Amino acid sequence: MAEACGENKTSFNKYALLCAVIASIISIIFGYDTGVMSGAMIFIKEDLKISDVQVEVLAGILNICALVGSLAAGRTSDHIGRRYTIVLASVIFLIGGVLMGYAPNYAILMTGRCIAGVGVGFALMIAPVYSAEISSPSNRGFLTSLPELCISFGTLLGYTSNYFFGKLALRLGWRLMLGVAAIPSVVLAFGILKMPESPRWLVLEGRLKEAREILSLISNSEEEAKSRFHDIKVAAGIDPHCTLEVVKPTNNTHHGQGVLKELIISPTPTVRRILIAAIGIHFFEHATGIEAVVLYSPRIFKKAGVVTKSKLLLATVGVGITKTAFILIATFFLDRFGRRRLLLTSTGGLVVSLTGLGFALTMVEVKPDEKLIWALCLSIVFTYTYVAFFSIGLGPITWVYSSEIFPLRLRAQGASIGVAVNRLMNAVVSMSFISIYKAITIGGAFFMFAGVALVAWWFFFFLLPETKGKTLEEIETLFSNNTTKHDYQGLEIQTTSNVCA
């Protein structure tokens, strides 16, 4: 299909890449906030004299607020567009970062964390959706995985910030750690001026001339731009032969009206399977324990026998380096090997590494009076192995897959539901991990995550088809019983209206 419509698979549109990179800056802020909090909590607890429960709430409240933000982001992006939703997210982050950097007490710190959480919800929904909608099929995996790569890069910056700012005075160090998160928001405010709007959103709004011009900029050839424009118009219910510059949007496509009803209340079988796939992959991304490893890695290493703060933070930086390196590798493999192969390999590796980590930490706890060097080394190796397997598959593919499988009209709000589930699971794990490992031991907690990863592997194997190389307008047919290549009877390809008449 891609080759037939004139797409050159050997080329790579630099303008589309630039747009995706700028949109992904918003993800750096979220990654930084996650990574920096893992080390900042050590200093915040000491400075503000807060309890373990308050630490758990501080860690998890960001994701509760992100859940609210993600649900609001879908409808917001349908109203004001993808580009200005990114601007709104950056402004929210800026306010949250300033408050956290100022925070004279726990209440102000929590307020800033909550505001930043709303920004997280917006960012996690809009960045991959925008990247998916401007990408060609041949490199959509690469461009759509950039937000996850930027999250990982931000996490690494957060760990590095912990290490260097941790050397400052107690009251100043952690505030600088949190406050500098406001800087990327300013960068994004300038970068957004160079970004075009999503052509798919413009078509839904009836702004055909603008959409056609943008497609010419982000496509690899003029033939590809024409083919994509044709498919998008058909998907939006517009006569594909329409030559008007502006048309009146149909009532059932304008500003996402009625979308939640078609997603949740009365979905078609195809849409129901898509929604289950999106919710499932977001659920398992965090149910397999990544938040426990990233956010609480200093505690894991401390349990394993690393005791000094500087060594704890340095070991944590290694987690960030591993995560970033393997996500970078994944971005180049997604369009070559496909989503399914990487996802199943990744999840299988999680089962093995989580089992190994659980065993090593159990041995450390069974013999607390002995310093088991082999168990310490094994714990660190399996922690890094776990992060590597997660980052080469489940981490980036969750965002790539969930942003590309929904039909055009349902994409923004469908993706927002997936992000809401993602943030809910993130909050559950981050707010309960300390309590869980105190109840069943830290080794037992990772054995539990290994069991969940095994269930995830079976879910992915049976319910997630391959989407590599398919246009966004073709993907819906993969989830229908009739997988004929040109079956346009679902919601993605709506009945063509007479808007040009």
Coordinates of C-alpha atoms in Angstrom, one line a residue:
M1 CA 0.0 0.0 0.0
A2 CA 2.7 2.5 1.0
E3 CA 4.8 1.7 -2.1
A4 CA 1.7 1.8 -4.4
C5 CA 0.8 5.3 -3.2
G6 CA 4.2 6.7 -3.9
E7 CA 5.9 6.5 -0.6
N8 CA 9.7 6.2 -0.7
K9 CA 10.6 3.9 2.1
T10 CA 14.3 4.8 1.9
S11 CA 13.6 8.5 2.5
F12 CA 12.9 10.2 5.8
N13 CA 11.1 13.5 5.9
K14 CA 13.2 15.9 8.0
Y15 CA 10.4 18.4 8.6
A16 CA 8.1 15.6 10.1
L17 CA 11.1 14.6 12.3
L18 CA 11.6 18.2 13.5
C19 CA 7.9 18.5 14.4
A20 CA 7.9 15.2 16.3
V21 CA 11.1 16.2 18.2
I22 CA 9.6 19.6 19.2
A23 CA 6.3 17.9 20.3
S24 CA 8.3 15.4 22.3
I25 CA 10.0 18.1 24.4
I26 CA 7.0 18.1 26.6
S27 CA 7.7 14.5 27.4
I28 CA 11.2 15.4 28.7
I29 CA 9.6 17.4 31.4
F30 CA 7.5 14.4 32.6
G31 CA 10.5 12.1 32.5
Y32 CA 12.6 14.6 34.4
D33 CA 9.9 14.9 37.1
T34 CA 9.6 11.2 37.5
G35 CA 13.4 10.6 37.7
V36 CA 14.2 13.5 39.9
M37 CA 11.6 12.6 42.5
S38 CA 13.2 9.2 43.1
G39 CA 16.2 11.0 44.6
A40 CA 14.5 14.2 45.8
M41 CA 12.3 12.1 48.1
I42 CA 15.3 11.1 50.2
F43 CA 16.0 14.8 50.9
I44 CA 12.4 16.0 51.1
K45 CA 11.6 13.4 53.8
E46 CA 14.6 14.5 55.8
D47 CA 14.0 18.3 55.4
L48 CA 10.2 18.4 55.8
K49 CA 10.1 15.5 58.3
I50 CA 7.3 13.6 56.5
S51 CA 6.3 10.0 56.9
D52 CA 6.6 7.0 54.5
V53 CA 2.8 7.4 53.8
Q54 CA 3.3 11.0 52.8
V55 CA 6.2 10.1 50.6
E56 CA 4.0 7.5 48.9
V57 CA 1.2 10.1 48.4
L58 CA 3.7 12.6 47.0
A59 CA 5.1 10.1 44.6
G60 CA 1.6 8.9 43.4
I61 CA -0.5 12.1 43.5
L62 CA 1.1 13.2 40.2
N63 CA -0.4 10.2 38.4
I64 CA -3.9 10.7 40.0
C65 CA -3.9 14.2 38.7
A66 CA -2.5 13.0 35.4
L67 CA -5.5 10.7 35.1
V68 CA -7.7 13.7 35.2
G69 CA -5.5 15.6 32.8
S70 CA -5.4 12.8 30.3
L71 CA -9.2 12.5 30.2
A72 CA -9.5 16.3 29.7
A73 CA -6.8 16.3 27.1
G74 CA -8.7 14.2 24.5
R75 CA -11.7 16.5 24.3
T76 CA -9.5 19.6 24.6
S77 CA -7.3 18.5 21.6
D78 CA -10.5 17.9 19.6
H79 CA -11.6 21.4 20.3
I80 CA -8.4 23.5 20.0
G81 CA -6.2 21.2 18.0
R82 CA -3.2 19.1 18.7
R83 CA -0.7 21.9 18.6
Y84 CA -2.3 24.3 21.1
T85 CA -3.0 21.4 23.4
I86 CA 0.8 20.9 23.6
V87 CA 1.1 24.7 24.4
L88 CA -1.4 24.3 27.2
A89 CA 0.4 21.4 28.7
S90 CA 3.7 23.3 28.7
V91 CA 2.1 26.2 30.5
I92 CA 0.6 23.9 33.1
F93 CA 4.1 22.3 33.6
L94 CA 5.6 25.7 34.0
I95 CA 3.3 26.7 36.9
G96 CA 3.7 23.3 38.6
G97 CA 7.5 23.5 38.3
V98 CA 7.7 27.0 39.8
L99 CA 5.5 26.0 42.8
M100 CA 7.6 22.8 43.5
G101 CA 10.8 24.8 43.3
Y102 CA 9.5 27.4 45.7
A103 CA 7.6 25.0 48.1
P104 CA 8.2 26.2 51.7
N105 CA 6.1 23.3 53.1
Y106 CA 4.5 20.0 52.2
A107 CA 1.1 21.5 51.2
I108 CA 2.7 23.9 48.6
L109 CA 4.8 21.0 47.3
M110 CA 1.7 18.8 46.9
T111 CA -0.1 21.7 45.1
G112 CA 2.7 22.1 42.6
R113 CA 2.9 18.3 42.2
C114 CA -0.8 18.1 41.5
I115 CA -0.7 20.9 38.9
A116 CA 2.3 19.3 37.2
G117 CA 0.3 16.0 37.2
V118 CA -2.4 17.6 35.1
G119 CA 0.3 18.7 32.6
V120 CA 1.6 15.1 32.6
G121 CA -1.8 13.8 31.5
F122 CA -2.0 16.3 28.7
A123 CA 1.6 15.6 27.6
L124 CA 1.3 11.8 27.6
M125 CA -1.9 11.9 25.5
I126 CA -1.0 14.6 22.9
A127 CA 2.7 14.0 22.1
P128 CA 2.3 10.4 20.6
V129 CA -1.0 11.2 18.9
Y130 CA 0.5 14.3 17.2
S131 CA 3.6 12.3 16.2
A132 CA 1.4 9.5 14.8
E133 CA -0.8 11.8 12.8
I134 CA 2.1 13.6 11.0
S135 CA 4.1 10.4 10.3
S136 CA 4.3 8.3 7.2
P137 CA 3.6 4.6 7.6
S138 CA 7.2 3.6 7.0
N139 CA 8.6 5.6 9.9
R140 CA 5.6 6.1 12.2
G141 CA 7.1 3.7 14.7
F142 CA 10.3 5.8 15.0
L143 CA 8.6 9.2 15.2
T144 CA 5.8 8.0 17.6
S145 CA 8.4 6.4 19.9
L146 CA 10.2 9.7 20.3
P147 CA 8.0 10.9 23.2
E148 CA 8.9 7.7 25.2
L149 CA 12.6 8.3 24.3
C150 CA 12.3 11.8 25.6
I151 CA 10.6 10.6 28.8
S152 CA 13.6 8.3 29.3
F153 CA 16.1 11.1 28.5
G154 CA 14.2 13.3 31.0
T155 CA 14.4 10.6 33.6
L156 CA 18.1 10.3 33.1
L157 CA 18.4 14.1 33.5
G158 CA 16.5 13.8 36.7
Y159 CA 18.8 11.1 38.1
T160 CA 21.8 13.3 37.1
S161 CA 20.2 16.3 38.7
N162 CA 19.8 14.2 41.9
Y163 CA 23.5 13.4 42.0
F164 CA 24.8 16.9 41.5
F165 CA 22.1 19.0 43.3
G166 CA 22.3 16.4 46.1
K167 CA 25.7 17.8 47.0
L168 CA 24.2 21.2 47.9
A169 CA 22.6 22.3 51.2
L170 CA 19.6 20.2 52.2
R171 CA 17.0 23.0 51.9
L172 CA 18.3 24.2 48.6
G173 CA 19.2 21.0 46.8
W174 CA 15.9 19.3 46.4
R175 CA 14.1 22.6 45.5
L176 CA 16.5 23.1 42.6
M177 CA 16.0 19.5 41.6
L178 CA 12.3 20.1 41.2
G179 CA 12.3 23.8 40.0
V180 CA 14.5 23.4 36.9
A181 CA 11.7 21.3 35.4
A182 CA 10.1 24.6 34.4
I183 CA 12.9 25.4 31.9
P184 CA 11.9 23.0 29.0
S185 CA 8.4 24.6 29.1
V186 CA 9.9 27.9 28.0
V187 CA 11.8 26.2 25.2
L188 CA 8.7 24.5 24.0
A189 CA 6.8 27.8 24.0
F190 CA 9.2 29.1 21.3
G191 CA 9.4 25.8 19.4
I192 CA 5.7 25.5 19.0
L193 CA 5.7 28.5 16.6
K194 CA 7.6 26.3 14.1
M195 CA 5.1 23.4 14.3
P196 CA 2.2 22.8 11.9
E197 CA -1.2 21.6 13.1
S198 CA -2.1 17.9 12.6
P199 CA -3.5 17.5 9.0
R200 CA -5.9 14.9 10.2
W201 CA -7.4 17.3 12.8
L202 CA -7.6 20.0 10.1
V203 CA -9.6 17.7 7.8
L204 CA -12.0 16.9 10.7
E205 CA -12.5 20.7 11.0
G206 CA -13.1 21.0 7.3
R207 CA -9.9 23.0 6.7
L208 CA -8.9 21.1 3.6
K209 CA -6.5 23.6 2.0
E210 CA -4.4 23.9 5.2
A211 CA -4.3 20.1 5.6
R212 CA -3.2 19.5 2.0
E213 CA -0.4 22.1 2.3
I214 CA 0.9 20.5 5.6
L215 CA 0.8 17.0 4.1
S216 CA 3.0 18.2 1.2
L217 CA 5.5 19.3 3.8
I218 CA 5.5 16.1 5.9
S219 CA 5.2 13.5 3.2
N220 CA 8.1 11.8 1.4
S221 CA 6.7 12.6 -2.0
E222 CA 3.9 14.5 -3.7
E223 CA 2.2 11.2 -4.6
E224 CA 2.3 10.1 -1.0
A225 CA 0.8 13.4 0.1
K226 CA -2.1 13.0 -2.4
S227 CA -2.8 9.4 -1.3
R228 CA -2.7 10.3 2.4
F229 CA -5.0 13.3 1.8
H230 CA -7.5 11.0 -0.1
D231 CA -7.5 8.4 2.7
I232 CA -8.0 11.0 5.4
K233 CA -10.9 12.7 3.6
V234 CA -12.6 9.3 3.2
A235 CA -12.0 8.5 6.9
A236 CA -13.5 11.9 7.9
G237 CA -16.6 11.3 5.8
I238 CA -15.7 13.9 3.1
D239 CA -16.0 13.3 -0.6
P240 CA -12.4 12.2 -1.6
H241 CA -12.8 14.2 -4.9
C242 CA -13.8 17.4 -3.1
T243 CA -11.6 20.3 -4.2
L244 CA -13.0 23.0 -2.0
E245 CA -10.5 24.8 0.4
V246 CA -12.9 24.8 3.4
V247 CA -16.0 22.6 4.0
K248 CA -18.5 22.5 6.8
P249 CA -17.7 19.7 9.3
T250 CA -20.4 17.1 9.6
N251 CA -22.2 17.1 13.0
N252 CA -20.8 13.7 14.0
T253 CA -17.2 14.7 13.5
H254 CA -17.0 18.3 14.7
H255 CA -15.1 18.7 18.0
G256 CA -15.3 15.1 18.9
Q257 CA -19.0 15.1 19.7
G258 CA -20.5 11.7 20.6
V259 CA -17.1 10.0 20.6
L260 CA -17.3 8.7 24.2
K261 CA -20.7 7.1 23.4
E262 CA -19.2 5.3 20.4
L263 CA -16.1 4.3 22.5
I264 CA -17.7 3.1 25.7
I265 CA -21.5 2.9 25.6
S266 CA -22.3 1.4 22.2
P267 CA -19.0 0.5 20.5
T268 CA -18.9 -1.7 17.4
P269 CA -17.1 -5.1 17.9
T270 CA -14.1 -3.7 16.1
V271 CA -13.9 -0.6 18.3
R272 CA -14.4 -2.7 21.4
R273 CA -11.4 -4.9 20.4
I274 CA -9.3 -1.8 19.8
L275 CA -10.3 -0.3 23.1
I276 CA -9.5 -3.6 25.0
A277 CA -6.1 -3.7 23.2
A278 CA -5.3 -0.1 24.2
I279 CA -6.4 -0.4 27.8
G280 CA -4.6 -3.7 28.1
I281 CA -1.2 -2.6 26.9
H282 CA -1.4 0.6 29.1
F283 CA -2.5 -1.5 32.1
F284 CA 0.4 -4.0 31.7
E285 CA 3.0 -1.3 31.1
H286 CA 2.9 -0.4 34.8
A287 CA 1.4 -3.6 36.3
T288 CA 4.7 -5.3 35.4
G289 CA 6.5 -3.0 37.9
I290 CA 8.5 -0.3 35.9
E291 CA 7.4 2.4 38.3
A292 CA 8.6 0.5 41.3
V293 CA 12.0 0.1 39.7
V294 CA 12.4 3.7 38.4
L295 CA 10.9 5.5 41.3
Y296 CA 12.2 3.3 44.1
S297 CA 15.5 2.1 42.6
P298 CA 17.5 3.8 45.5
R299 CA 15.5 1.7 48.0
I300 CA 16.0 -1.4 45.9
F301 CA 19.8 -0.9 45.9
K302 CA 19.7 0.0 49.6
K303 CA 18.0 -3.3 50.3
A304 CA 20.6 -5.1 48.2
G305 CA 23.4 -3.6 50.3
V306 CA 24.3 -0.2 48.7
V307 CA 24.2 2.2 51.7
T308 CA 25.7 5.6 51.0
K309 CA 23.6 8.3 49.4
S310 CA 26.1 9.1 46.7
K311 CA 26.5 5.5 45.7
L312 CA 22.7 5.0 45.7
L313 CA 22.2 7.9 43.4
L314 CA 25.1 6.9 41.2
A315 CA 23.6 3.4 40.8
T316 CA 20.3 5.0 40.0
V317 CA 21.9 7.1 37.2
G318 CA 22.9 3.7 35.7
V319 CA 19.2 2.8 35.5
G320 CA 18.5 6.0 33.6
I321 CA 21.4 5.4 31.2
T322 CA 20.2 1.8 30.5
K323 CA 16.6 3.0 29.9
T324 CA 17.6 5.7 27.5
A325 CA 20.0 3.6 25.6
F326 CA 17.6 0.7 24.9
I327 CA 14.7 3.0 24.1
L328 CA 17.0 4.6 21.5
I329 CA 17.7 1.2 20.1
A330 CA 14.0 0.4 20.0
T331 CA 13.2 3.5 18.0
F332 CA 15.3 2.2 15.1
F333 CA 13.9 -1.4 15.4
L334 CA 10.2 -0.6 15.6
D335 CA 9.8 -0.1 11.8
R336 CA 12.2 -2.8 10.9
F337 CA 11.1 -5.7 13.1
G338 CA 7.6 -4.7 13.9
R339 CA 5.7 -4.1 17.1
R340 CA 4.6 -7.6 18.0
R341 CA 8.1 -9.2 17.8
L342 CA 9.7 -6.6 20.0
L343 CA 6.8 -6.6 22.4
L344 CA 6.7 -10.4 23.0
T345 CA 10.5 -10.5 23.3
S346 CA 10.5 -7.6 25.7
T347 CA 7.7 -9.1 27.9
G348 CA 9.4 -12.6 28.0
G349 CA 12.6 -10.8 29.2
L350 CA 10.7 -9.1 31.9
V351 CA 9.4 -12.4 33.3
V352 CA 13.0 -13.7 33.5
S353 CA 14.6 -10.6 35.0
L354 CA 11.8 -10.0 37.5
T355 CA 12.1 -13.6 38.7
G356 CA 15.9 -13.2 39.0
L357 CA 15.6 -9.9 40.9
G358 CA 13.0 -11.4 43.2
F359 CA 15.3 -14.3 44.0
A360 CA 18.4 -12.1 44.6
L361 CA 16.6 -9.7 46.9
T362 CA 15.0 -12.7 48.8
M363 CA 18.4 -14.1 49.5
V364 CA 19.6 -10.8 50.8
E365 CA 16.6 -10.6 53.2
V366 CA 16.9 -14.3 54.3
K367 CA 20.5 -13.6 55.5
P368 CA 20.4 -10.0 56.7
D369 CA 23.6 -10.5 58.9
E370 CA 25.7 -11.6 55.9
K371 CA 26.9 -9.3 53.1
L372 CA 26.2 -11.4 50.1
I373 CA 28.3 -9.8 47.4
W374 CA 26.9 -12.2 44.7
A375 CA 23.3 -11.3 45.6
L376 CA 24.1 -7.6 45.6
C377 CA 25.7 -8.0 42.1
L378 CA 22.8 -10.1 40.9
S379 CA 20.3 -7.6 42.1
I380 CA 22.0 -4.8 40.2
V381 CA 22.4 -6.9 37.1
F382 CA 18.8 -8.0 37.0
T383 CA 17.6 -4.5 37.7
Y384 CA 19.5 -3.2 34.7
T385 CA 18.4 -6.2 32.6
Y386 CA 14.7 -5.6 33.5
V387 CA 15.0 -1.9 32.5
A388 CA 16.7 -2.9 29.2
F389 CA 14.0 -5.4 28.3
F390 CA 11.2 -3.0 29.2
S391 CA 12.8 -0.2 27.2
I392 CA 13.4 -2.1 24.0
G393 CA 9.7 -3.2 23.8
L394 CA 6.9 -2.6 26.2
G395 CA 7.9 0.9 27.2
P396 CA 7.9 2.6 23.7
I397 CA 5.5 0.3 22.0
T398 CA 2.7 1.1 24.5
W399 CA 2.6 4.7 23.2
V400 CA 3.2 3.9 19.6
Y401 CA 0.5 1.2 19.5
S402 CA -2.2 2.9 21.4
S403 CA -1.8 6.2 19.4
E404 CA -2.1 4.4 16.0
I405 CA -4.9 1.8 16.4
F406 CA -7.9 4.1 17.0
P407 CA -10.0 5.3 14.1
L408 CA -9.5 8.9 13.1
R409 CA -12.5 10.4 14.8
L410 CA -12.0 8.4 18.0
R411 CA -8.2 8.7 18.2
A412 CA -7.7 11.6 20.6
Q413 CA -10.3 10.6 23.2
G414 CA -9.6 6.9 22.7
A415 CA -5.9 7.6 23.4
S416 CA -6.9 9.7 26.4
I417 CA -8.7 6.7 28.0
G418 CA -5.6 4.6 27.5
V419 CA -3.4 7.2 29.2
A420 CA -5.9 7.5 32.1
V421 CA -5.6 3.8 32.7
N422 CA -1.8 4.1 32.4
R423 CA -1.7 6.9 35.0
L424 CA -4.1 5.0 37.3
M425 CA -1.8 2.0 37.3
N426 CA 1.2 4.1 37.7
A427 CA -0.4 5.7 40.8
V428 CA -1.4 2.4 42.2
V429 CA 2.1 0.9 41.9
S430 CA 4.0 4.0 43.1
M431 CA 1.7 4.7 46.0
S432 CA 1.5 1.1 47.2
F433 CA 4.9 -0.4 46.5
I434 CA 6.4 0.4 49.9
S435 CA 3.4 -1.1 51.6
I436 CA 3.4 -4.2 49.4
Y437 CA 7.1 -5.0 49.9
K438 CA 6.7 -4.5 53.7
A439 CA 3.8 -7.0 53.6
I440 CA 5.3 -9.7 51.3
T441 CA 9.0 -8.7 51.3
I442 CA 10.7 -6.9 48.5
G443 CA 11.6 -10.1 46.8
G444 CA 8.0 -11.3 47.0
A445 CA 6.9 -8.0 45.3
F446 CA 9.1 -8.7 42.3
F447 CA 7.9 -12.3 42.1
M448 CA 4.4 -10.8 41.9
F449 CA 5.4 -8.5 39.1
A450 CA 6.9 -11.5 37.2
G451 CA 3.5 -13.3 37.4
V452 CA 1.8 -10.2 36.0
A453 CA 4.3 -10.1 33.2
L454 CA 3.6 -13.7 32.3
V455 CA -0.1 -12.9 31.9
A456 CA 0.8 -9.8 29.9
W457 CA 2.7 -12.0 27.4
W458 CA -0.3 -14.1 26.7
F459 CA -2.5 -11.0 26.3
F460 CA -0.2 -9.5 23.8
F461 CA 0.2 -12.8 21.9
F462 CA -3.5 -13.3 21.4
L463 CA -5.0 -9.8 21.2
L464 CA -2.5 -7.5 19.5
P465 CA -2.0 -7.8 15.7
E466 CA 1.0 -6.3 13.9
T467 CA 0.6 -2.7 12.7
K468 CA 4.0 -2.1 11.1
G469 CA 3.8 -0.5 7.6
K470 CA 0.0 0.1 7.7
T471 CA -1.5 3.5 7.2
L472 CA -3.6 4.8 10.1
E473 CA -6.6 4.5 7.8
E474 CA -5.8 0.7 7.2
I475 CA -5.2 -0.3 10.8
E476 CA -8.8 -0.6 11.9
T477 CA -9.3 -3.6 9.6
L478 CA -6.7 -5.6 11.5
F479 CA -9.2 -5.7 14.5
S480 CA -12.3 -6.6 12.5
N481 CA -13.4 -10.1 11.6
N482 CA -13.3 -9.2 7.9
T483 CA -9.6 -8.3 7.4
T484 CA -9.9 -7.6 3.7
K485 CA -7.4 -4.8 2.8
H486 CA -10.0 -2.4 1.5
D487 CA -12.8 -3.0 4.0
Y488 CA -14.0 0.5 4.9
Q489 CA -17.2 -0.3 6.7
G490 CA -16.0 0.6 10.2
L491 CA -15.9 3.9 12.0
E492 CA -12.5 4.9 10.5
I493 CA -14.0 5.0 7.1
Q494 CA -17.3 6.7 7.6
T495 CA -20.0 7.1 5.0
T496 CA -18.9 9.8 2.6
S497 CA -21.0 12.9 3.1
N498 CA -22.0 15.5 0.5
V499 CA -20.2 18.3 2.2
C500 CA -18.8 19.4 -1.2
A501 CA -22.2 19.5 -2.9

